Amino acid sequence: MHRLRTCAARLRPLTASQAAQTVGQQRPITVASPGGTRTFQPIRCYSAPVASEPFLNGTSSNYVEEMYYAWLENPKSVHKSWDVFFRNANAGAPPGAAYQSPLGLSAASGLVAPQLSSLVGAQPNVEKLVEDHLAVQSLIRAYQVMGHHNALLDPLGISCVNFDDAPVNTGFQDVGFYGLDETDLDKVFRLPTTTFIGGSESALPLKEIIRRLEMAYCQHIGVEFMFINDLEQCQWIRQKFETPGVMQFTLEEKRTLLAPALTCFENVIMGMPHRGRLNVLANVIRKELEQIFCQFDSKLEAADEGSGDVKYHLGMYHRRINRVTDRNITLSLVANPSHLEAVDPVVQGKTKAEQFYCGDNDGNRVMSILLHGDAAFAGQGIVYETFHLSDLPSYTTHGTVHVVVNNQIGFTTDPRMARSSPYPTDVARVVNAPIFHVNADDPEAVIYVCKVAAEWRATFHKDVVVDLVCYRRMGHNEMDEPMFTQPLMYKQIKKQKPVLQKYAEKLIAEGAVSRQEYEEEIAKYDKICEEAYARSKDEKILHIKHWLDSPWPGFFTLDGQPKSMSCPSTGLTEENLNHIGQIASTVPVEDFTIHGGLSRILKGRAEMIRNRTVDWALGEYMAFGSLLKEGIHIRLSGQDVERGTFSHRHHVLHDQNVDKRICIPMNHLSPDQAPYTVCNSSLSEYGVLGFELGFAMASPNALILWEAQFGDFHNTAQCIIDQFICPGQAKWVRQNGIVLLLPHGMEGMGPEHSSARPERFLQMCNDDPDVMPNITEDFAVRQLYDCNWIVVNCSSPGNYFHVLRRQILLPFRKPLIIFTPKSLLRHPEARASFDEMLPGTHFQRLIPEGGSAVERPEEVKRLIFCTGKVYYELTKERKNRGMEGSVAIARIEQLSPFPFDQVKAESERFSNADLVWCQEEHKNQGYYDYVKPRIRTTIQRAKPVWYAGREPAAAPATGNKNTHLMELRRFLDTAFDLDAFKDQE
């Protein structure tokens, strides 16, 4: 185990002068402990002398304080030596003098110091007595702080981790007894309030103190908790592990091995890696064994659409009777990719959602359990991100039980190459989570630790970690040969009896079970498996939907299909628009002082409402407010979303005179509205996006949005996008309606504040660019149903309003990717009339040319297709050139699924025009490579599709404003030069 080289910083029970007196006088002490006789070599653990160091420091003060209060109540209740000490101190003697022998006090003090002979028996002087008691208290604290380093945790007994190349400790050598020696072993010492080893006894002999501390901290359980800065929590843990006999099981308990104390919960949501997953599915979730065996039959044909996934990634949802409480309990195992730990925030988000929907504000009914591998827990940064969500108001799940399956190896990598910390669990210390290390070859210790972990979570509603120190009997997978890289470890593993066999032999020896009972139980389980395997042979089809981890009862038909293939109008009545606008432009609570600048913004909103128009922020407000009034919960999360990165949203108002007093006007729409949750997140993309994805899994009747501070930053969450959002339905038959808001636009802000990388999202769309689909009456909705996600770049706040409402009114759910604007937030032309948002209106997948070019379409020489902000730059340039009649501009608002029908209609309307795709992004980025083949397919390749935009580049944008403007001028010239492409024909 890791050798702690210095302990003076934590353990300093003596003054500098006392330490100096005891250094060099410490001798080895031999004590009989449960594991046999141990010899202790006290280390010289002291700091340089400090003359001003107080006698009562953090280590000793609790004990002395206890004695002092007892003395105040009744001086005779404490030993005479303490009576003298406290009388001297109360008389004004400083600590350095108060603990001197009473004989040394001056007669002028007015105190009559008793002679040593008057003390009980041959008592030492007060100084020695105090020193010895403080030394014992320090010894107890040393076990509490560092006992886990000497616990017998490794079932293989090889203790392969030793970080400082020093000999591995075999005894508790890191903390000395500070002057105690073998002559003190039989002395009785009063126990401080910071330990429970005494049980009902208040004093014990030193050797019994050591024995009990060894039992509590140095056997098969190692406890890390003294870094927790809460005394109540530390005392709770001490009581659970120090109380004598607390880990003893009855014979009946040993027969059944009690399940962890999760009986008070109605819903448990789990996430885990692949190792041990089938075991959890079968024995915890209670997945039908025949369905598991079917996954091993490569001849079965998949019955559901999509790619499916390997059996070690599939999730499951099961509701069954809890035999302890006789109540229903729901168990969910969330599907996950091979990307280890990526599922952690997803589980937390789903847990938070389930708590929210059932009104579980304290986490008493719904909880999460996360299983981890040792290498991934230490190595993957998402673990740290997820931990830091654990106590944030809008993200806490009120405690998670983390179980680390510590195989002491990561594929082929030893721990000494896999981490820089002593344990794989050290990351949990940052949130004051207690860590319980346990030898996994001791089932009783494992069960006890798991019970304590569950009780901790139920009591304190905080995270806790169980570190199962075990081993991997086979290789990393079915074909792996571990002897290549860990020959000595696997020689030992081959000698190791399986845990079941070892524990069965122990119980048989104790008389808890007979060998016949054990063999009958094994035979019974084997028979269950054999019968299930035989039934699996009768299956003809492999159903992926049988492995759904988040069903939505009532949302689909019984066979899992949408109830319709249509979408109603997403418009609102004028009365509704006015009501929401009034809330958006006022402060709905009294005596609330807002910032002067915000007052001007609210007045501007009120003016827009009077003029029946909306800008981008107000269009969003209309969409959110209307859905809330219809009973749809909305959750908007991300960095700075409450105000908005660009100071446009202001959904949370702050009183300028009262600290932390806020108002969320959108929660004042109507008495029966759904709640609106808007929350600034931690500075995390990977963890927070995963969390919101998990939240969106829980219910289809909620609009869950994650907004990036800038679209550029979404790529730190690429794993969630690539492995969950994009292919989630194809792999796991699981729909999800999460919305990603990604600010995007070339505005001279440099390469990290310009591009949400639309090319990446479009590349992952699953439609075929070379196939013209059949245009049917329900084509627009059917396209949405068939796609893996929806990608839009709205140029109008009215269209943004509609696409948000459509996301909920659709009869199914798909992820929605929205490239949102920056400069358009305040652009005077980026406005929408109420007329575009009234009943009967819809989201426009393509906004056609609506100017003078439509009057004589045959005279139009060029049709420019574009998307997003560049439309306003094109129209401005067209007007400046006087080319409104010769150049038509059409905006493709929905990029995927591609609006083949509307692009076809617009192309045919301007049949004499050449076709140009114009974008502000570089040619190898943006949309060009996606739209070009689809436009060509639409027009049956009758014409070329020319390009007007920035040249190819490695970076998304320039950091030089002048270069930015030159690039803009160049591609605008290309777009409106009607002869620009003649030499390329």
Short mmCIF file of C-alpha atoms in Angstrom, two decimals, residues 167-357:
data_model
loop_
_atom_site.label_atom_id
_atom_site.label_comp_id
_atom_site.label_asym_id
_atom_site.label_seq_id
_atom_site.Cartn_x
_atom_site.Cartn_y
_atom_site.Cartn_z
CA PRO A 167 9.04 -1.54 1.20
CA VAL A 168 5.34 -2.23 1.55
CA ASN A 169 4.19 -1.81 5.15
CA THR A 170 3.20 -4.94 6.99
CA GLY A 171 2.41 -3.20 10.26
CA PHE A 172 0.89 0.13 11.24
CA GLN A 173 4.24 1.89 11.12
CA ASP A 174 3.32 5.34 9.95
CA VAL A 175 2.22 6.74 13.29
CA GLY A 176 4.15 6.40 16.55
CA PHE A 177 2.88 6.32 20.06
CA TYR A 178 4.60 9.57 21.01
CA GLY A 179 6.38 8.33 24.08
CA LEU A 180 4.19 5.32 24.88
CA ASP A 181 5.92 1.99 25.21
CA GLU A 182 5.14 -1.61 26.18
CA THR A 183 4.81 -0.68 29.85
CA ASP A 184 1.70 1.35 28.91
CA LEU A 185 -0.17 -1.48 27.19
CA ASP A 186 -2.07 -2.53 30.31
CA LYS A 187 -2.85 1.01 31.42
CA VAL A 188 -6.47 2.10 31.16
CA PHE A 189 -7.16 5.27 29.20
CA ARG A 190 -10.34 7.29 28.99
CA LEU A 191 -11.71 7.32 25.44
CA PRO A 192 -12.45 10.61 23.68
CA THR A 193 -15.84 11.42 22.18
CA THR A 194 -14.37 11.04 18.70
CA THR A 195 -14.36 7.25 18.85
CA PHE A 196 -16.92 4.50 19.38
CA ILE A 197 -14.55 1.58 19.95
CA GLY A 198 -15.52 1.45 23.62
CA GLY A 199 -19.15 0.62 22.99
CA SER A 200 -20.71 0.97 26.43
CA GLU A 201 -17.30 1.38 28.06
CA SER A 202 -15.72 4.82 28.54
CA ALA A 203 -12.18 3.59 29.18
CA LEU A 204 -10.06 0.70 27.88
CA PRO A 205 -6.53 -0.67 28.28
CA LEU A 206 -4.17 0.50 25.57
CA LYS A 207 -3.72 -2.95 24.06
CA GLU A 208 -7.51 -3.36 23.78
CA ILE A 209 -7.75 0.06 22.15
CA ILE A 210 -5.22 -1.07 19.56
CA ARG A 211 -6.99 -4.39 18.99
CA ARG A 212 -10.33 -2.73 18.41
CA LEU A 213 -8.84 -0.12 16.11
CA GLU A 214 -7.20 -2.91 14.12
CA MET A 215 -10.56 -4.65 13.86
CA ALA A 216 -12.28 -1.46 12.70
CA TYR A 217 -9.75 -0.08 10.23
CA CYS A 218 -7.13 -2.67 9.25
CA GLN A 219 -9.03 -5.81 8.30
CA HIS A 220 -11.00 -6.32 5.07
CA ILE A 221 -12.48 -2.81 5.10
CA GLY A 222 -10.53 0.42 4.70
CA VAL A 223 -12.39 3.64 5.42
CA GLU A 224 -11.43 7.06 4.02
CA PHE A 225 -13.48 9.79 5.62
CA MET A 226 -11.38 12.08 7.80
CA PHE A 227 -11.08 14.65 5.00
CA ILE A 228 -14.81 15.36 5.36
CA ASN A 229 -15.30 18.78 6.92
CA ASP A 230 -18.49 17.92 8.77
CA LEU A 231 -18.19 16.59 12.32
CA GLU A 232 -21.64 14.99 12.35
CA GLN A 233 -20.86 13.00 9.21
CA CYS A 234 -17.48 11.87 10.56
CA GLN A 235 -19.08 10.76 13.82
CA TRP A 236 -21.73 8.84 11.89
CA ILE A 237 -19.08 6.92 9.97
CA ARG A 238 -17.02 6.25 13.09
CA GLN A 239 -20.05 4.75 14.78
CA LYS A 240 -20.82 2.52 11.79
CA PHE A 241 -17.33 1.00 11.69
CA GLU A 242 -15.97 1.29 15.23
CA THR A 243 -18.84 0.06 17.38
CA PRO A 244 -17.88 -3.43 18.68
CA GLY A 245 -19.77 -6.26 16.97
CA VAL A 246 -21.39 -3.97 14.43
CA MET A 247 -20.32 -6.15 11.49
CA GLN A 248 -21.46 -9.48 12.90
CA PHE A 249 -24.09 -11.37 10.92
CA THR A 250 -26.56 -13.92 12.21
CA LEU A 251 -26.59 -17.37 10.65
CA GLU A 252 -29.80 -16.54 8.79
CA GLU A 253 -28.31 -13.33 7.44
CA LYS A 254 -25.28 -15.23 6.25
CA ARG A 255 -27.56 -17.66 4.42
CA THR A 256 -29.39 -14.96 2.54
CA LEU A 257 -26.70 -12.24 2.35
CA LEU A 258 -28.97 -9.25 2.84
CA ALA A 259 -29.37 -6.92 -0.12
CA PRO A 260 -28.21 -3.31 0.35
CA ALA A 261 -30.64 -1.15 2.25
CA LEU A 262 -32.47 0.32 -0.75
CA THR A 263 -35.89 -0.74 0.50
CA CYS A 264 -37.20 2.78 0.96
CA PHE A 265 -36.79 3.69 -2.72
CA GLU A 266 -39.41 3.27 -5.43
CA ASN A 267 -37.14 3.87 -8.42
CA VAL A 268 -33.46 2.99 -8.81
CA ILE A 269 -31.62 4.08 -11.97
CA MET A 270 -28.30 2.42 -12.73
CA GLY A 271 -25.40 2.96 -15.06
CA MET A 272 -22.46 0.65 -15.54
CA PRO A 273 -19.78 -0.51 -18.00
CA HIS A 274 -19.84 -3.81 -19.86
CA ARG A 275 -18.06 -5.97 -17.27
CA GLY A 276 -20.60 -7.78 -15.12
CA ARG A 277 -23.49 -6.28 -17.04
CA LEU A 278 -25.22 -9.53 -17.94
CA ASN A 279 -24.99 -10.60 -14.31
CA VAL A 280 -26.67 -7.36 -13.20
CA LEU A 281 -29.34 -7.70 -15.89
CA ALA A 282 -30.14 -11.24 -14.81
CA ASN A 283 -29.85 -11.09 -11.04
CA VAL A 284 -30.64 -7.46 -10.17
CA ILE A 285 -32.89 -6.14 -12.94
CA ARG A 286 -34.36 -9.65 -13.39
CA LYS A 287 -34.22 -9.61 -17.16
CA GLU A 288 -35.63 -12.84 -18.61
CA LEU A 289 -32.75 -15.26 -19.01
CA GLU A 290 -34.00 -16.51 -22.36
CA GLN A 291 -33.81 -12.97 -23.74
CA ILE A 292 -30.18 -12.76 -22.59
CA PHE A 293 -29.35 -16.10 -24.17
CA CYS A 294 -30.96 -14.95 -27.42
CA GLN A 295 -28.33 -12.23 -27.67
CA PHE A 296 -25.69 -14.95 -28.10
CA ASP A 297 -27.49 -16.52 -31.07
CA SER A 298 -25.98 -14.95 -34.17
CA LYS A 299 -28.56 -16.61 -36.44
CA LEU A 300 -31.56 -14.66 -35.15
CA GLU A 301 -32.88 -11.86 -37.34
CA ALA A 302 -33.45 -8.42 -35.76
CA ALA A 303 -37.13 -7.51 -35.68
CA ASP A 304 -36.72 -3.77 -35.11
CA GLU A 305 -35.35 -1.03 -37.31
CA GLY A 306 -31.93 0.34 -36.64
CA SER A 307 -28.48 -1.05 -36.08
CA GLY A 308 -29.01 -2.49 -32.64
CA ASP A 309 -26.05 -2.86 -30.32
CA VAL A 310 -23.93 -5.54 -28.72
CA LYS A 311 -25.45 -7.28 -25.72
CA TYR A 312 -23.01 -5.71 -23.27
CA HIS A 313 -24.35 -2.20 -24.04
CA LEU A 314 -28.10 -2.77 -23.85
CA GLY A 315 -30.28 -1.26 -21.18
CA MET A 316 -33.38 -2.49 -19.43
CA TYR A 317 -36.42 -1.28 -17.51
CA HIS A 318 -38.26 -3.56 -15.10
CA ARG A 319 -40.92 -3.08 -12.46
CA ARG A 320 -41.25 -5.77 -9.85
CA ILE A 321 -42.23 -6.39 -6.25
CA ASN A 322 -39.63 -5.59 -3.61
CA ARG A 323 -39.78 -8.67 -1.38
CA VAL A 324 -38.59 -6.69 1.65
CA THR A 325 -41.22 -3.93 1.52
CA ASP A 326 -43.85 -5.81 -0.54
CA ARG A 327 -44.09 -2.71 -2.74
CA ASN A 328 -43.34 -2.12 -6.40
CA ILE A 329 -39.83 -0.99 -7.26
CA THR A 330 -38.71 0.20 -10.68
CA LEU A 331 -35.20 -0.70 -11.79
CA SER A 332 -33.58 0.86 -14.86
CA LEU A 333 -30.21 0.08 -16.37
CA VAL A 334 -29.36 2.80 -18.88
CA ALA A 335 -27.95 1.71 -22.24
CA ASN A 336 -24.46 3.00 -22.93
CA PRO A 337 -21.65 2.90 -25.50
CA SER A 338 -18.17 1.47 -25.02
CA HIS A 339 -16.96 4.94 -24.07
CA LEU A 340 -16.40 4.29 -20.40
CA GLU A 341 -18.05 6.61 -17.86
CA ALA A 342 -19.92 8.53 -20.60
CA VAL A 343 -23.18 7.23 -19.18
CA ASP A 344 -22.56 8.80 -15.75
CA PRO A 345 -24.15 12.22 -16.35
CA VAL A 346 -26.93 10.61 -18.42
CA VAL A 347 -27.96 8.49 -15.44
CA GLN A 348 -27.86 11.55 -13.18
CA GLY A 349 -30.03 13.54 -15.56
CA LYS A 350 -32.62 10.77 -15.82
CA THR A 351 -32.61 10.43 -12.04
CA LYS A 352 -33.14 14.17 -11.61
CA ALA A 353 -36.04 14.06 -14.05
CA GLU A 354 -37.74 11.13 -12.31
CA GLN A 355 -37.38 12.96 -8.99
CA PHE A 356 -38.82 16.12 -10.54
CA TYR A 357 -41.85 14.46 -12.09
#
